C-alpha cells in the first residue's frame, strides 16, 4: 500500500511538472515585464520584433526558454535595481536571439550601477545568439 501511494505521488508530481506552456509576446501579454510576471516554471516565451523594447523585466521562474524571433531589441530602458535591462533570478534560463542596447542606469552616479544588458543571480544561464552593445557591461552574473 505504501509503495502504491509513493508511485502515485511521484506520477502526479511528474505530470504537473512536465506540463510547460509556449507563449508569444505580444500575444497573451503585451510586454516582457507582464510575461515575466505571468509565466510559470518550464515555460517557453517567444518575442516578436513588435515587442515594446523600453521594458525592464525581472525573470524569477526556473527552466525558462526566452526566444527572440526576428530582430528583437531591448534597450533605452531604465535598469532594474541598478543592474540590467533584464534581471534573471531563476535557474536554468536560456536566452536566445536578442539584442540588448543603449542601457540606461537607474542612477548613473550610484556606486553599484553596472548598466548590464542582462544581470543574472540565478544559476545555469545560457545565452545564445545575443548581441550586447552600448552597455557598460553586456552580461553580469553573480554565479
mmCIF file with all atom_site columns, C-alpha atoms in Angstrom:
data_model
loop_
_atom_site.group_PDB
_atom_site.id
_atom_site.type_symbol
_atom_site.label_atom_id
_atom_site.label_alt_id
_atom_site.label_comp_id
_atom_site.label_asym_id
_atom_site.label_entity_id
_atom_site.label_seq_id
_atom_site.pdbx_PDB_ins_code
_atom_site.Cartn_x
_atom_site.Cartn_y
_atom_site.Cartn_z
_atom_site.occupancy
_atom_site.B_iso_or_equiv
_atom_site.pdbx_formal_charge
_atom_site.auth_seq_id
_atom_site.auth_comp_id
_atom_site.auth_asym_id
_atom_site.auth_atom_id
_atom_site.pdbx_PDB_model_num
ATOM 1   C CA . UNK A 1 1   ? 0.000  0.000  0.000   1.00 0.00 ? 1   UNK A CA 1
ATOM 2   C CA . UNK A 1 2   ? 2.797  2.427  0.889   1.00 0.00 ? 2   UNK A CA 1
ATOM 3   C CA . UNK A 1 3   ? 4.523  1.580  -2.380  1.00 0.00 ? 3   UNK A CA 1
ATOM 4   C CA . UNK A 1 4   ? 1.355  2.353  -4.346  1.00 0.00 ? 4   UNK A CA 1
ATOM 5   C CA . UNK A 1 5   ? 0.941  5.737  -2.638  1.00 0.00 ? 5   UNK A CA 1
ATOM 6   C CA . UNK A 1 6   ? 4.576  6.585  -3.341  1.00 0.00 ? 6   UNK A CA 1
ATOM 7   C CA . UNK A 1 7   ? 4.221  5.670  -7.008  1.00 0.00 ? 7   UNK A CA 1
ATOM 8   C CA . UNK A 1 8   ? 1.016  7.689  -7.386  1.00 0.00 ? 8   UNK A CA 1
ATOM 9   C CA . UNK A 1 9   ? 2.642  10.686 -5.684  1.00 0.00 ? 9   UNK A CA 1
ATOM 10  C CA . UNK A 1 10  ? 5.678  10.514 -7.972  1.00 0.00 ? 10  UNK A CA 1
ATOM 11  C CA . UNK A 1 11  ? 3.455  10.138 -11.041 1.00 0.00 ? 11  UNK A CA 1
ATOM 12  C CA . UNK A 1 12  ? 1.345  13.150 -10.050 1.00 0.00 ? 12  UNK A CA 1
ATOM 13  C CA . UNK A 1 13  ? 4.445  15.254 -9.405  1.00 0.00 ? 13  UNK A CA 1
ATOM 14  C CA . UNK A 1 14  ? 5.902  14.293 -12.794 1.00 0.00 ? 14  UNK A CA 1
ATOM 15  C CA . UNK A 1 15  ? 2.679  15.065 -14.653 1.00 0.00 ? 15  UNK A CA 1
ATOM 16  C CA . UNK A 1 16  ? 2.281  18.516 -13.136 1.00 0.00 ? 16  UNK A CA 1
ATOM 17  C CA . UNK A 1 17  ? 5.927  19.489 -13.605 1.00 0.00 ? 17  UNK A CA 1
ATOM 18  C CA . UNK A 1 18  ? 6.135  18.085 -17.137 1.00 0.00 ? 18  UNK A CA 1
ATOM 19  C CA . UNK A 1 19  ? 3.479  20.491 -18.434 1.00 0.00 ? 19  UNK A CA 1
ATOM 20  C CA . UNK A 1 20  ? 5.023  23.635 -19.898 1.00 0.00 ? 20  UNK A CA 1
ATOM 21  C CA . UNK A 1 21  ? 3.421  26.423 -21.902 1.00 0.00 ? 21  UNK A CA 1
ATOM 22  C CA . UNK A 1 22  ? 4.529  28.160 -25.098 1.00 0.00 ? 22  UNK A CA 1
ATOM 23  C CA . UNK A 1 23  ? 3.640  31.859 -25.146 1.00 0.00 ? 23  UNK A CA 1
ATOM 24  C CA . UNK A 1 24  ? 4.069  34.680 -27.667 1.00 0.00 ? 24  UNK A CA 1
ATOM 25  C CA . UNK A 1 25  ? 4.708  38.334 -26.843 1.00 0.00 ? 25  UNK A CA 1
ATOM 26  C CA . UNK A 1 26  ? 2.835  40.303 -27.910 1.00 0.00 ? 26  UNK A CA 1
ATOM 27  C CA . UNK A 1 27  ? 0.002  37.858 -27.550 1.00 0.00 ? 27  UNK A CA 1
ATOM 28  C CA . UNK A 1 28  ? -1.165 36.718 -24.142 1.00 0.00 ? 28  UNK A CA 1
ATOM 29  C CA . UNK A 1 29  ? 0.999  39.524 -22.714 1.00 0.00 ? 29  UNK A CA 1
ATOM 30  C CA . UNK A 1 30  ? 1.919  42.811 -24.366 1.00 0.00 ? 30  UNK A CA 1
ATOM 31  C CA . UNK A 1 31  ? 5.334  43.337 -22.756 1.00 0.00 ? 31  UNK A CA 1
ATOM 32  C CA . UNK A 1 32  ? 8.256  41.302 -21.455 1.00 0.00 ? 32  UNK A CA 1
ATOM 33  C CA . UNK A 1 33  ? 7.574  42.564 -17.925 1.00 0.00 ? 33  UNK A CA 1
ATOM 34  C CA . UNK A 1 34  ? 3.994  41.317 -17.983 1.00 0.00 ? 34  UNK A CA 1
ATOM 35  C CA . UNK A 1 35  ? 5.182  37.963 -19.364 1.00 0.00 ? 35  UNK A CA 1
ATOM 36  C CA . UNK A 1 36  ? 7.818  37.717 -16.614 1.00 0.00 ? 36  UNK A CA 1
ATOM 37  C CA . UNK A 1 37  ? 5.069  38.039 -14.006 1.00 0.00 ? 37  UNK A CA 1
ATOM 38  C CA . UNK A 1 38  ? 2.723  35.563 -15.712 1.00 0.00 ? 38  UNK A CA 1
ATOM 39  C CA . UNK A 1 39  ? 4.988  32.664 -16.707 1.00 0.00 ? 39  UNK A CA 1
ATOM 40  C CA . UNK A 1 40  ? 5.450  29.530 -14.647 1.00 0.00 ? 40  UNK A CA 1
ATOM 41  C CA . UNK A 1 41  ? 8.466  27.252 -14.260 1.00 0.00 ? 41  UNK A CA 1
ATOM 42  C CA . UNK A 1 42  ? 9.306  25.481 -17.516 1.00 0.00 ? 42  UNK A CA 1
ATOM 43  C CA . UNK A 1 43  ? 7.557  27.879 -19.921 1.00 0.00 ? 43  UNK A CA 1
ATOM 44  C CA . UNK A 1 44  ? 8.893  28.999 -23.301 1.00 0.00 ? 44  UNK A CA 1
ATOM 45  C CA . UNK A 1 45  ? 8.259  32.603 -24.349 1.00 0.00 ? 45  UNK A CA 1
ATOM 46  C CA . UNK A 1 46  ? 8.708  33.779 -27.939 1.00 0.00 ? 46  UNK A CA 1
ATOM 47  C CA . UNK A 1 47  ? 9.093  37.505 -28.604 1.00 0.00 ? 47  UNK A CA 1
ATOM 48  C CA . UNK A 1 48  ? 8.383  39.132 -31.958 1.00 0.00 ? 48  UNK A CA 1
ATOM 49  C CA . UNK A 1 49  ? 10.049 42.250 -33.326 1.00 0.00 ? 49  UNK A CA 1
ATOM 50  C CA . UNK A 1 50  ? 6.939  44.247 -32.379 1.00 0.00 ? 50  UNK A CA 1
ATOM 51  C CA . UNK A 1 51  ? 7.537  43.635 -28.655 1.00 0.00 ? 51  UNK A CA 1
ATOM 52  C CA . UNK A 1 52  ? 7.983  47.001 -26.859 1.00 0.00 ? 52  UNK A CA 1
ATOM 53  C CA . UNK A 1 53  ? 11.718 47.482 -26.308 1.00 0.00 ? 53  UNK A CA 1
ATOM 54  C CA . UNK A 1 54  ? 11.841 50.005 -23.458 1.00 0.00 ? 54  UNK A CA 1
ATOM 55  C CA . UNK A 1 55  ? 10.997 47.414 -20.839 1.00 0.00 ? 55  UNK A CA 1
ATOM 56  C CA . UNK A 1 56  ? 12.985 46.019 -17.888 1.00 0.00 ? 56  UNK A CA 1
ATOM 57  C CA . UNK A 1 57  ? 11.525 42.648 -16.761 1.00 0.00 ? 57  UNK A CA 1
ATOM 58  C CA . UNK A 1 58  ? 12.632 40.559 -13.797 1.00 0.00 ? 58  UNK A CA 1
ATOM 59  C CA . UNK A 1 59  ? 12.515 36.833 -14.649 1.00 0.00 ? 59  UNK A CA 1
ATOM 60  C CA . UNK A 1 60  ? 12.047 34.870 -11.390 1.00 0.00 ? 60  UNK A CA 1
ATOM 61  C CA . UNK A 1 61  ? 10.891 31.466 -12.646 1.00 0.00 ? 61  UNK A CA 1
ATOM 62  C CA . UNK A 1 62  ? 13.115 28.439 -13.340 1.00 0.00 ? 62  UNK A CA 1
ATOM 63  C CA . UNK A 1 63  ? 13.700 26.434 -16.531 1.00 0.00 ? 63  UNK A CA 1
ATOM 64  C CA . UNK A 1 64  ? 12.549 29.209 -18.865 1.00 0.00 ? 64  UNK A CA 1
ATOM 65  C CA . UNK A 1 65  ? 13.386 29.461 -22.551 1.00 0.00 ? 65  UNK A CA 1
ATOM 66  C CA . UNK A 1 66  ? 13.184 33.032 -23.900 1.00 0.00 ? 66  UNK A CA 1
ATOM 67  C CA . UNK A 1 67  ? 13.397 33.248 -27.709 1.00 0.00 ? 67  UNK A CA 1
ATOM 68  C CA . UNK A 1 68  ? 13.586 36.263 -29.999 1.00 0.00 ? 68  UNK A CA 1
ATOM 69  C CA . UNK A 1 69  ? 12.039 35.809 -33.458 1.00 0.00 ? 69  UNK A CA 1
ATOM 70  C CA . UNK A 1 70  ? 13.328 38.325 -35.993 1.00 0.00 ? 70  UNK A CA 1
ATOM 71  C CA . UNK A 1 71  ? 15.155 41.387 -34.702 1.00 0.00 ? 71  UNK A CA 1
ATOM 72  C CA . UNK A 1 72  ? 14.073 41.694 -31.078 1.00 0.00 ? 72  UNK A CA 1
ATOM 73  C CA . UNK A 1 73  ? 15.889 44.537 -29.350 1.00 0.00 ? 73  UNK A CA 1
ATOM 74  C CA . UNK A 1 74  ? 15.654 45.665 -25.749 1.00 0.00 ? 74  UNK A CA 1
ATOM 75  C CA . UNK A 1 75  ? 17.185 48.986 -24.880 1.00 0.00 ? 75  UNK A CA 1
ATOM 76  C CA . UNK A 1 76  ? 16.715 52.543 -23.743 1.00 0.00 ? 76  UNK A CA 1
ATOM 77  C CA . UNK A 1 77  ? 15.099 51.146 -20.614 1.00 0.00 ? 77  UNK A CA 1
ATOM 78  C CA . UNK A 1 78  ? 15.856 52.099 -17.052 1.00 0.00 ? 78  UNK A CA 1
ATOM 79  C CA . UNK A 1 79  ? 17.640 49.161 -15.482 1.00 0.00 ? 79  UNK A CA 1
ATOM 80  C CA . UNK A 1 80  ? 16.150 47.207 -12.609 1.00 0.00 ? 80  UNK A CA 1
ATOM 81  C CA . UNK A 1 81  ? 17.890 47.586 -9.233  1.00 0.00 ? 81  UNK A CA 1
ATOM 82  C CA . UNK A 1 82  ? 20.754 49.471 -10.921 1.00 0.00 ? 82  UNK A CA 1
ATOM 83  C CA . UNK A 1 83  ? 21.759 46.162 -12.531 1.00 0.00 ? 83  UNK A CA 1
ATOM 84  C CA . UNK A 1 84  ? 20.465 45.348 -16.013 1.00 0.00 ? 84  UNK A CA 1
ATOM 85  C CA . UNK A 1 85  ? 17.676 45.669 -18.566 1.00 0.00 ? 85  UNK A CA 1
ATOM 86  C CA . UNK A 1 86  ? 16.730 42.036 -17.968 1.00 0.00 ? 86  UNK A CA 1
ATOM 87  C CA . UNK A 1 87  ? 17.252 40.659 -14.480 1.00 0.00 ? 87  UNK A CA 1
ATOM 88  C CA . UNK A 1 88  ? 17.289 36.856 -14.210 1.00 0.00 ? 88  UNK A CA 1
ATOM 89  C CA . UNK A 1 89  ? 16.828 35.381 -10.731 1.00 0.00 ? 89  UNK A CA 1
ATOM 90  C CA . UNK A 1 90  ? 15.531 31.976 -11.835 1.00 0.00 ? 90  UNK A CA 1
ATOM 91  C CA . UNK A 1 91  ? 17.769 28.962 -12.513 1.00 0.00 ? 91  UNK A CA 1
ATOM 92  C CA . UNK A 1 92  ? 18.296 27.122 -15.816 1.00 0.00 ? 92  UNK A CA 1
ATOM 93  C CA . UNK A 1 93  ? 17.179 30.002 -18.039 1.00 0.00 ? 93  UNK A CA 1
ATOM 94  C CA . UNK A 1 94  ? 18.019 30.167 -21.757 1.00 0.00 ? 94  UNK A CA 1
ATOM 95  C CA . UNK A 1 95  ? 18.044 33.488 -23.641 1.00 0.00 ? 95  UNK A CA 1
ATOM 96  C CA . UNK A 1 96  ? 18.257 33.110 -27.424 1.00 0.00 ? 96  UNK A CA 1
ATOM 97  C CA . UNK A 1 97  ? 18.471 35.676 -30.233 1.00 0.00 ? 97  UNK A CA 1
ATOM 98  C CA . UNK A 1 98  ? 18.052 39.107 -28.621 1.00 0.00 ? 98  UNK A CA 1
ATOM 99  C CA . UNK A 1 99  ? 19.756 42.457 -28.900 1.00 0.00 ? 99  UNK A CA 1
ATOM 100 C CA . UNK A 1 100 ? 20.445 44.440 -25.724 1.00 0.00 ? 100 UNK A CA 1
ATOM 101 C CA . UNK A 1 101 ? 21.483 48.048 -26.329 1.00 0.00 ? 101 UNK A CA 1
ATOM 102 C CA . UNK A 1 102 ? 21.575 51.587 -25.001 1.00 0.00 ? 102 UNK A CA 1
ATOM 103 C CA . UNK A 1 103 ? 21.317 50.579 -21.352 1.00 0.00 ? 103 UNK A CA 1
ATOM 104 C CA . UNK A 1 104 ? 20.394 53.442 -19.058 1.00 0.00 ? 104 UNK A CA 1
ATOM 105 C CA . UNK A 1 105 ? 21.371 53.011 -15.387 1.00 0.00 ? 105 UNK A CA 1
ATOM 106 C CA . UNK A 1 106 ? 18.642 53.894 -12.910 1.00 0.00 ? 106 UNK A CA 1
ATOM 107 C CA . UNK A 1 107 ? 21.122 56.200 -11.187 1.00 0.00 ? 107 UNK A CA 1
ATOM 108 C CA . UNK A 1 108 ? 24.329 56.737 -13.188 1.00 0.00 ? 108 UNK A CA 1
ATOM 109 C CA . UNK A 1 109 ? 26.042 58.162 -10.101 1.00 0.00 ? 109 UNK A CA 1
ATOM 110 C CA . UNK A 1 110 ? 25.348 55.125 -7.904  1.00 0.00 ? 110 UNK A CA 1
ATOM 111 C CA . UNK A 1 111 ? 28.370 53.006 -6.981  1.00 0.00 ? 111 UNK A CA 1
ATOM 112 C CA . UNK A 1 112 ? 26.630 49.755 -7.958  1.00 0.00 ? 112 UNK A CA 1
ATOM 113 C CA . UNK A 1 113 ? 25.209 50.981 -11.276 1.00 0.00 ? 113 UNK A CA 1
ATOM 114 C CA . UNK A 1 114 ? 26.572 48.409 -13.729 1.00 0.00 ? 114 UNK A CA 1
ATOM 115 C CA . UNK A 1 115 ? 24.145 49.041 -16.619 1.00 0.00 ? 115 UNK A CA 1
ATOM 116 C CA . UNK A 1 116 ? 24.228 45.488 -17.966 1.00 0.00 ? 116 UNK A CA 1
ATOM 117 C CA . UNK A 1 117 ? 22.094 44.182 -20.788 1.00 0.00 ? 117 UNK A CA 1
ATOM 118 C CA . UNK A 1 118 ? 21.379 41.058 -18.713 1.00 0.00 ? 118 UNK A CA 1
ATOM 119 C CA . UNK A 1 119 ? 22.052 40.699 -14.990 1.00 0.00 ? 119 UNK A CA 1
ATOM 120 C CA . UNK A 1 120 ? 21.722 37.188 -13.554 1.00 0.00 ? 120 UNK A CA 1
ATOM 121 C CA . UNK A 1 121 ? 21.690 35.970 -9.973  1.00 0.00 ? 121 UNK A CA 1
ATOM 122 C CA . UNK A 1 122 ? 20.380 32.516 -10.911 1.00 0.00 ? 122 UNK A CA 1
ATOM 123 C CA . UNK A 1 123 ? 22.490 29.509 -11.875 1.00 0.00 ? 123 UNK A CA 1
ATOM 124 C CA . UNK A 1 124 ? 22.944 27.816 -15.265 1.00 0.00 ? 124 UNK A CA 1
ATOM 125 C CA . UNK A 1 125 ? 22.151 30.778 -17.504 1.00 0.00 ? 125 UNK A CA 1
ATOM 126 C CA . UNK A 1 126 ? 22.562 30.006 -21.220 1.00 0.00 ? 126 UNK A CA 1
ATOM 127 C CA . UNK A 1 127 ? 22.907 32.899 -23.672 1.00 0.00 ? 127 UNK A CA 1
ATOM 128 C CA . UNK A 1 128 ? 22.881 32.145 -27.397 1.00 0.00 ? 128 UNK A CA 1
ATOM 129 C CA . UNK A 1 129 ? 22.976 34.396 -30.450 1.00 0.00 ? 129 UNK A CA 1
ATOM 130 C CA . UNK A 1 130 ? 22.592 37.632 -28.448 1.00 0.00 ? 130 UNK A CA 1
ATOM 131 C CA . UNK A 1 131 ? 24.161 40.972 -29.270 1.00 0.00 ? 131 UNK A CA 1
ATOM 132 C CA . UNK A 1 132 ? 25.146 43.377 -26.491 1.00 0.00 ? 132 UNK A CA 1
ATOM 133 C CA . UNK A 1 133 ? 26.223 46.922 -27.356 1.00 0.00 ? 133 UNK A CA 1
ATOM 134 C CA . UNK A 1 134 ? 26.295 50.373 -25.802 1.00 0.00 ? 134 UNK A CA 1
ATOM 135 C CA . UNK A 1 135 ? 26.123 48.853 -22.315 1.00 0.00 ? 135 UNK A CA 1
ATOM 136 C CA . UNK A 1 136 ? 28.786 49.474 -19.667 1.00 0.00 ? 136 UNK A CA 1
ATOM 137 C CA . UNK A 1 137 ? 28.572 45.703 -19.013 1.00 0.00 ? 137 UNK A CA 1
ATOM 138 C CA . UNK A 1 138 ? 26.950 43.380 -21.551 1.00 0.00 ? 138 UNK A CA 1
ATOM 139 C CA . UNK A 1 139 ? 26.302 40.420 -19.271 1.00 0.00 ? 139 UNK A CA 1
ATOM 140 C CA . UNK A 1 140 ? 26.774 40.412 -15.497 1.00 0.00 ? 140 UNK A CA 1
ATOM 141 C CA . UNK A 1 141 ? 26.329 37.435 -13.189 1.00 0.00 ? 141 UNK A CA 1
ATOM 142 C CA . UNK A 1 142 ? 26.768 36.676 -9.512  1.00 0.00 ? 142 UNK A CA 1
ATOM 143 C CA . UNK A 1 143 ? 27.010 32.924 -10.043 1.00 0.00 ? 143 UNK A CA 1
#
